[in-house]
PDB file of C-alpha atoms and ligand atoms in Angstrom:
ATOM      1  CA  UNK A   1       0.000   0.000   0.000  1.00  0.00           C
ATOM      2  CA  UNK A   2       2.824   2.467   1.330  1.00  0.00           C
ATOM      3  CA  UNK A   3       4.522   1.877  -2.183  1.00  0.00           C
ATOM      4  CA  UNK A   4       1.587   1.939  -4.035  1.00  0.00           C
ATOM      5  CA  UNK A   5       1.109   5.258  -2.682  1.00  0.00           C
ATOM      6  CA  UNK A   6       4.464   6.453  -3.167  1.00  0.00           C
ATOM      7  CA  UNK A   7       4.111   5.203  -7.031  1.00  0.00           C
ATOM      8  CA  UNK A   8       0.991   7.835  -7.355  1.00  0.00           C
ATOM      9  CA  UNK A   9       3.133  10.783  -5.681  1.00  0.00           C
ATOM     10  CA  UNK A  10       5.842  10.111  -7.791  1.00  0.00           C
ATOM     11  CA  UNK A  11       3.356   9.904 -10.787  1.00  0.00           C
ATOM     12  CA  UNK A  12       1.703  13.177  -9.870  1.00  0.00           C
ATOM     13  CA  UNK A  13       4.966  15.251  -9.789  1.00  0.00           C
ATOM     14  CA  UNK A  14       5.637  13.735 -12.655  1.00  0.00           C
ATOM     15  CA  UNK A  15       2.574  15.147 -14.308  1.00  0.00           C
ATOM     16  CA  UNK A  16       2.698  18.469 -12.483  1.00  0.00           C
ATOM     17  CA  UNK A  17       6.500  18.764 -13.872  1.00  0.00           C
ATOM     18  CA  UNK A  18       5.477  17.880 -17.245  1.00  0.00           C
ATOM     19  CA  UNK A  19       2.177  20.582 -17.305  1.00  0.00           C
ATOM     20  CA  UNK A  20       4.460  23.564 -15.851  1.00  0.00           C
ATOM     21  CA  UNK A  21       7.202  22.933 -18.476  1.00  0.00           C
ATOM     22  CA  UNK A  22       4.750  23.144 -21.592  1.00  0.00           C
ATOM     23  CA  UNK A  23       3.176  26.593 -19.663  1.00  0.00           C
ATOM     24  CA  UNK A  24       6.780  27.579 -19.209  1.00  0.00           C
ATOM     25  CA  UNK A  25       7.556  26.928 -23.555  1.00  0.00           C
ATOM     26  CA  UNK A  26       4.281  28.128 -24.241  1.00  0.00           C
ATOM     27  CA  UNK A  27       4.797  31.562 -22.396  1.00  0.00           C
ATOM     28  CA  UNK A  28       8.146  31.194 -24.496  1.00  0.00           C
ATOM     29  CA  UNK A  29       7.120  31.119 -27.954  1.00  0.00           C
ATOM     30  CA  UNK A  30       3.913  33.883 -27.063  1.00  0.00           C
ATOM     31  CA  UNK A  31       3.912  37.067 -28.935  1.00  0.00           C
ATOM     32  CA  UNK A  32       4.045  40.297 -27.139  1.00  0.00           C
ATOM     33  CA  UNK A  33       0.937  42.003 -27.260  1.00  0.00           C
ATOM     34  CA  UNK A  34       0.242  44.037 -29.655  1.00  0.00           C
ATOM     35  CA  UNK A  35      -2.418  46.767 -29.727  1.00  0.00           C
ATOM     36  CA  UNK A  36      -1.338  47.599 -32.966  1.00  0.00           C
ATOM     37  CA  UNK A  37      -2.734  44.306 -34.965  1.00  0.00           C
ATOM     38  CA  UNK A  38      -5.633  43.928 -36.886  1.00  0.00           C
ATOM     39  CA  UNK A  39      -7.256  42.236 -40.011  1.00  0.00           C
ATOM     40  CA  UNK A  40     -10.250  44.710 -39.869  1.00  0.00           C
ATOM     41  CA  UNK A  41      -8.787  47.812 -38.832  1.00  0.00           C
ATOM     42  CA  UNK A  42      -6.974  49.700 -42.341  1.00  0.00           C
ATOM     43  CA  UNK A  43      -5.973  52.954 -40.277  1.00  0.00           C
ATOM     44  CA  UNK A  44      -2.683  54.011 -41.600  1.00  0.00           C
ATOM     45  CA  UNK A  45       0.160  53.675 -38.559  1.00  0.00           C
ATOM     46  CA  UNK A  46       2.271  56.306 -37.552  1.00  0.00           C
ATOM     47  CA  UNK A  47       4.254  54.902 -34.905  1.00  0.00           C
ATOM     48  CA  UNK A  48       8.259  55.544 -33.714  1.00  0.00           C
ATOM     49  CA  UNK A  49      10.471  52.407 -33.144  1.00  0.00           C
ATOM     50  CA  UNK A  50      10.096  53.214 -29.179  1.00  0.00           C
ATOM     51  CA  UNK A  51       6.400  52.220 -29.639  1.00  0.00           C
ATOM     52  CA  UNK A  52       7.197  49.308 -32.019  1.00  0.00           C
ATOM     53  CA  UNK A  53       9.742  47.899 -29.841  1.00  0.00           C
ATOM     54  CA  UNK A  54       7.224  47.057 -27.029  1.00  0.00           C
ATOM     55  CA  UNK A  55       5.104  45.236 -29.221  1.00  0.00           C
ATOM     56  CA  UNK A  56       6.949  43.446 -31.554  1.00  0.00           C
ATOM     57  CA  UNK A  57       9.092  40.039 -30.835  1.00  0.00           C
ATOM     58  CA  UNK A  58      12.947  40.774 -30.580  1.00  0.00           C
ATOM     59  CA  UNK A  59      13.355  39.049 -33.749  1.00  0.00           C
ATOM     60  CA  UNK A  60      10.145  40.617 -35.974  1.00  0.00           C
ATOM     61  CA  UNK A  61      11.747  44.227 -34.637  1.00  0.00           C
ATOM     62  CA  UNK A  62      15.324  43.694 -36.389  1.00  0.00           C
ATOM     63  CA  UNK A  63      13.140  43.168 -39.451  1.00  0.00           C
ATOM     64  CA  UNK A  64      10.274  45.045 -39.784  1.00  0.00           C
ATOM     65  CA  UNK A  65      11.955  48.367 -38.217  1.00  0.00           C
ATOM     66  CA  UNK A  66      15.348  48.033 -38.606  1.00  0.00           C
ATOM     67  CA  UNK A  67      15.534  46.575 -41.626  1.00  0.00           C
ATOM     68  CA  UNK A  68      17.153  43.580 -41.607  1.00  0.00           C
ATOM     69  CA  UNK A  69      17.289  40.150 -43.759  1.00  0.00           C
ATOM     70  CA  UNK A  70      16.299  36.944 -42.593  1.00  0.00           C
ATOM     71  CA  UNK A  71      19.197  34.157 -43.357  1.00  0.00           C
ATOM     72  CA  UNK A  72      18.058  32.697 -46.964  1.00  0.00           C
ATOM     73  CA  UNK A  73      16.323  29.513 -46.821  1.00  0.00           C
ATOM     74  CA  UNK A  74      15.103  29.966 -43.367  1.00  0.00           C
ATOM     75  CA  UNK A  75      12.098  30.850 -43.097  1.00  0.00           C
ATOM     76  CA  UNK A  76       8.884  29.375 -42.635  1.00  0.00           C
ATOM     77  CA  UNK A  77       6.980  30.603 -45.871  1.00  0.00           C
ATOM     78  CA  UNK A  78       9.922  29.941 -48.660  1.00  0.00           C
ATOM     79  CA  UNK A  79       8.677  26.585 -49.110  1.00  0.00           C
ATOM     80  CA  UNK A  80       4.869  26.843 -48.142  1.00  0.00           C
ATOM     81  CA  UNK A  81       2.665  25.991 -50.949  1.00  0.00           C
ATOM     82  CA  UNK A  82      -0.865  26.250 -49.030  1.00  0.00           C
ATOM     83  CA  UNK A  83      -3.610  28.192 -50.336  1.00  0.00           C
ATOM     84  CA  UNK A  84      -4.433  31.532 -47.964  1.00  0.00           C
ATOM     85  CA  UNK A  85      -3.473  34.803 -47.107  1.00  0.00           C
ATOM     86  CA  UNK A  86      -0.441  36.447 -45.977  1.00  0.00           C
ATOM     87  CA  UNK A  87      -0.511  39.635 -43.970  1.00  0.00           C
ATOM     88  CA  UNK A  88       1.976  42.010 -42.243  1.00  0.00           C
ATOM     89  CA  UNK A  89       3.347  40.207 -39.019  1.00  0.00           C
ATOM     90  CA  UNK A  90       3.296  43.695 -37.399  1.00  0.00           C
ATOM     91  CA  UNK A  91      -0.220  45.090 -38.323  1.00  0.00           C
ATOM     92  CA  UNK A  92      -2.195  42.362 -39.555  1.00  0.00           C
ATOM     93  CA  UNK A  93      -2.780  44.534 -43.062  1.00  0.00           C
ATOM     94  CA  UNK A  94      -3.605  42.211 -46.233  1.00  0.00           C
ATOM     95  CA  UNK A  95      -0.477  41.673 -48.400  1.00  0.00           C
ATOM     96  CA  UNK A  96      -0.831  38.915 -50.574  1.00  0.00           C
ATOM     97  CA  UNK A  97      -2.498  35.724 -51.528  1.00  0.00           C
ATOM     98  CA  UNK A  98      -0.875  32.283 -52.227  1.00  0.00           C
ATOM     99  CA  UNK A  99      -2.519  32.421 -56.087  1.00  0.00           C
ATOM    100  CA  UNK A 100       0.422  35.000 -56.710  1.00  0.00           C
ATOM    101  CA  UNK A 101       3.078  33.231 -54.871  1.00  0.00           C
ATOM    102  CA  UNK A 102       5.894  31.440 -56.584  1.00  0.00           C
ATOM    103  CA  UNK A 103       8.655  28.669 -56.430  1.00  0.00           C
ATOM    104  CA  UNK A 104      11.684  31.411 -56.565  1.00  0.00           C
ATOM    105  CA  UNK A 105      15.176  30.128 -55.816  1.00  0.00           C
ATOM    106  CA  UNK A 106      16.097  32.995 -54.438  1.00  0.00           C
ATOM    107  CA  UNK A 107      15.810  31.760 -50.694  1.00  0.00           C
ATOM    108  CA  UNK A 108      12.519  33.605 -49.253  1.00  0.00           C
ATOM    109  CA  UNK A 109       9.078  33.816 -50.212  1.00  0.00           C
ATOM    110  CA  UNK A 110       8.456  35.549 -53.198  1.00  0.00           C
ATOM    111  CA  UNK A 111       5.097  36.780 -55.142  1.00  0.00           C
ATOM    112  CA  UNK A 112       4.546  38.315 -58.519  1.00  0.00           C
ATOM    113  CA  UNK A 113       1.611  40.839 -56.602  1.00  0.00           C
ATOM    114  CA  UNK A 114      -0.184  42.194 -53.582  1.00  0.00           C
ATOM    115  CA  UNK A 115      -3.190  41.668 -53.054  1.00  0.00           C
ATOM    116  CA  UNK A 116      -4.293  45.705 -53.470  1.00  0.00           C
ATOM    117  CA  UNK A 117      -1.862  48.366 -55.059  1.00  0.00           C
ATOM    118  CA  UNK A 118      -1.636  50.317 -51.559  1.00  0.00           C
ATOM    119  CA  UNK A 119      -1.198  46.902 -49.422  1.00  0.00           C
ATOM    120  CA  UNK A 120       2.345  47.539 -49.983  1.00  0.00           C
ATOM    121  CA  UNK A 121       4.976  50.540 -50.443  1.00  0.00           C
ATOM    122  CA  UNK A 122       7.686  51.425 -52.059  1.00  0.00           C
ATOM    123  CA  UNK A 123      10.820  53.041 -51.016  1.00  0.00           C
ATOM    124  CA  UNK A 124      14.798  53.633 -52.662  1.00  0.00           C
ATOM    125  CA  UNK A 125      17.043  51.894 -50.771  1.00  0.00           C
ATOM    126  CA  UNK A 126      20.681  52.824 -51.584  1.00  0.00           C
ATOM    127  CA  UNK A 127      22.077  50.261 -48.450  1.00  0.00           C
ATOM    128  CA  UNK A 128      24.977  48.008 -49.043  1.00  0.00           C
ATOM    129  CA  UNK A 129      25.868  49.813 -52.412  1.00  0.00           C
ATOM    130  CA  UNK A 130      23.166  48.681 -54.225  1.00  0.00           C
ATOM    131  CA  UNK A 131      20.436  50.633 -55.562  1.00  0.00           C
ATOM    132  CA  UNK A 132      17.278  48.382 -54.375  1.00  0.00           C
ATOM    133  CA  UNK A 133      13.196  48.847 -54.292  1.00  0.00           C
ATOM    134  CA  UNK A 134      12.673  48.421 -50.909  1.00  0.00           C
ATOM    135  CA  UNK A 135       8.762  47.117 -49.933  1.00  0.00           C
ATOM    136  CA  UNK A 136       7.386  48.308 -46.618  1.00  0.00           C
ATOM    137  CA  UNK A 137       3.811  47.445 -45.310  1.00  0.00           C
ATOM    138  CA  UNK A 138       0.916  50.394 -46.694  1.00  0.00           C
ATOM    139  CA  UNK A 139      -0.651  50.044 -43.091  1.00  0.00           C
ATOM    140  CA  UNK A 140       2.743  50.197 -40.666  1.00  0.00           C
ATOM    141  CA  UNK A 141       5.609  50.975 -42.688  1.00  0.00           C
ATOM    142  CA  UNK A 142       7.191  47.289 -41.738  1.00  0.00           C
ATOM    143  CA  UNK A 143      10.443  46.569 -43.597  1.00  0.00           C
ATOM    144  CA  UNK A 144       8.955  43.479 -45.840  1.00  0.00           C
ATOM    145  CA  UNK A 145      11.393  42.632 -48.223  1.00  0.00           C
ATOM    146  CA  UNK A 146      12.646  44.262 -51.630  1.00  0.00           C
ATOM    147  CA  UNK A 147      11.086  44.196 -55.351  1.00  0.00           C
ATOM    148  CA  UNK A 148      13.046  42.842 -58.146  1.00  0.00           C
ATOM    149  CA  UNK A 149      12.154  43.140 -62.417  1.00  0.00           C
ATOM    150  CA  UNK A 150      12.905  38.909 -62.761  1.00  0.00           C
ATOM    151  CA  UNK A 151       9.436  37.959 -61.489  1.00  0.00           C
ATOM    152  CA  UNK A 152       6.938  35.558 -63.588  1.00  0.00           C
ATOM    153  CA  UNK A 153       3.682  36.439 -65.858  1.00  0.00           C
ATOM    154  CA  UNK A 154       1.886  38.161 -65.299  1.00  0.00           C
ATOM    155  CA  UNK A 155       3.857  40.981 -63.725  1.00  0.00           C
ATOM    156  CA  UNK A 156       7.277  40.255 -64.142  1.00  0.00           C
ATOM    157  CA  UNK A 157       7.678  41.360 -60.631  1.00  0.00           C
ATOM    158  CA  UNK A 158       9.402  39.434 -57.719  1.00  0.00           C
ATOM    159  CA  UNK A 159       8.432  40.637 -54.530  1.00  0.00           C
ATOM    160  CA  UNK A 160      10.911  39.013 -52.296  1.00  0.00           C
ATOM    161  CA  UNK A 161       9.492  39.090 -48.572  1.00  0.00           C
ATOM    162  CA  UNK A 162      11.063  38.324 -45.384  1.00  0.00           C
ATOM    163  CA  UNK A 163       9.243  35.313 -43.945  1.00  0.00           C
ATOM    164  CA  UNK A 164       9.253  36.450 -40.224  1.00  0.00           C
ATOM    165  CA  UNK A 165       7.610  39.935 -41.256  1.00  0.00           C
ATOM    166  CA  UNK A 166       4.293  37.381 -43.052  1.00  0.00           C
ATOM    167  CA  UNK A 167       1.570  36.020 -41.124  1.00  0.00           C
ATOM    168  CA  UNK A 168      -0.412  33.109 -42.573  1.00  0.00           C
ATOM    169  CA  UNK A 169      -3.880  32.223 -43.091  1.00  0.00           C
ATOM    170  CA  UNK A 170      -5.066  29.474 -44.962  1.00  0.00           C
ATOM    171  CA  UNK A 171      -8.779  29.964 -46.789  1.00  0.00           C
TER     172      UNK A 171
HETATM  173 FE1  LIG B   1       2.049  46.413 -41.332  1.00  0.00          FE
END
C-alpha cells in the first residue's frame, strides 16, 4: 500500500513537472501584445520604433523596423505551398495571396503581386551599395522585403518578402 502510494506521488509530480514545463515553452514562444494588430482595422500607422519595440518580438523588430534580412532559406513561408493569405506580421494589413506566390530560388518567399496596389509601399534603398526597391507594409511601414524586375507572368515582378515579417492564413 505504502509503495503503491508512493508510485501515485511520484506519478503526480511527474505530471505536475510535465504541465508547468509546456506553460513555461508556451509563455516562451507567445507574442508580445500588440495593440497595434488587426485584419479589420486599415488605419494608416504612424508609430516611432520606441512604440514598435514594445510590441513586436525581438526578432520581428530587427526586421520590420530596422531593416534587416532573414538568413536565406530559413524561413517558414519559402517553401509553403498552401492556399491563404499572408498579412503584415506587425499590423495584420492584407499583403498577398498564395494564387500569386511562386517557387523562386532565391531563398525567401516571393510573389509576382499584392493583393491591393496600396497593401504595400515602395521606397529607394541605396544600403549596401546597391540601388534596391525596398517594400514596406501600406498600413505600418514594416520593412517586408525588396522588389526585383525577374518575377513571372503576369507581372514580371518578384516581390521578395522576409518570412518572419508574413503572417499566414489558410482559406
Ligand atoms: Fe504592417
Amino acid at each position: 500500500m505504502k509503495k503503491n502510494i508512493s508510485a501515485l506521488i511520484l506519478t503526480l509530480t511527474s505530471f505536475v513537472f510535465i504541465l508547468c514545463s509546456c506553460s513555461h515553452s508556451n509563455a516562451q514562444n507567445e507574442k508580445p501584445e500588440n495593440p497595434y494588430y488587426s485584419k479589420t482595422d486599415t488605419t494608416v500607422l504612424k508609430l516611432d520604433n520606441k512604440e514598435w519595440k514594445k510590441v513586436l518580438s525581438p526578432e520581428l523588430y530587427e526586421v520590420a523596423r530596422k531593416g534587416a534580412t532573414e538568413t536565406a532559406f530559413t524561413g517558414e513561408y519559402n517553401v509553403h505551398d498552401a492556399k491563404g493569405a499572408y498579412s503584415c506580421a506587425a499590423c495584420g494589413n492584407a499583403l498577398f495571396l498564395s494564387d500569386a506566390k511562386f517557387a523562386s530560388t532565391c531563398g525567401w518567399p516571393s510573389f509576382y503581386e499584392p493583393i491591393y496596389s496600396n497593401s504595400v509601399k515602395y521606397k529607394e534603398d541605396t544600403s549596401y551599395g546597391m540601388v534596391r526597391t525596398e517594400v514596406v507594409c501600406g498600413r505600418c511601414d514594416a520593412h517586408l522585403g525588396h522588389i526585383f524586375n525577374d518575377g513571372p507572368k503576369p507581372t514580371g515582378k518578384r516581390f521578395c518578402m522576409n518570412s518572419i515579417s508574413l503572417d499566414f492564413d489558410p482559406h
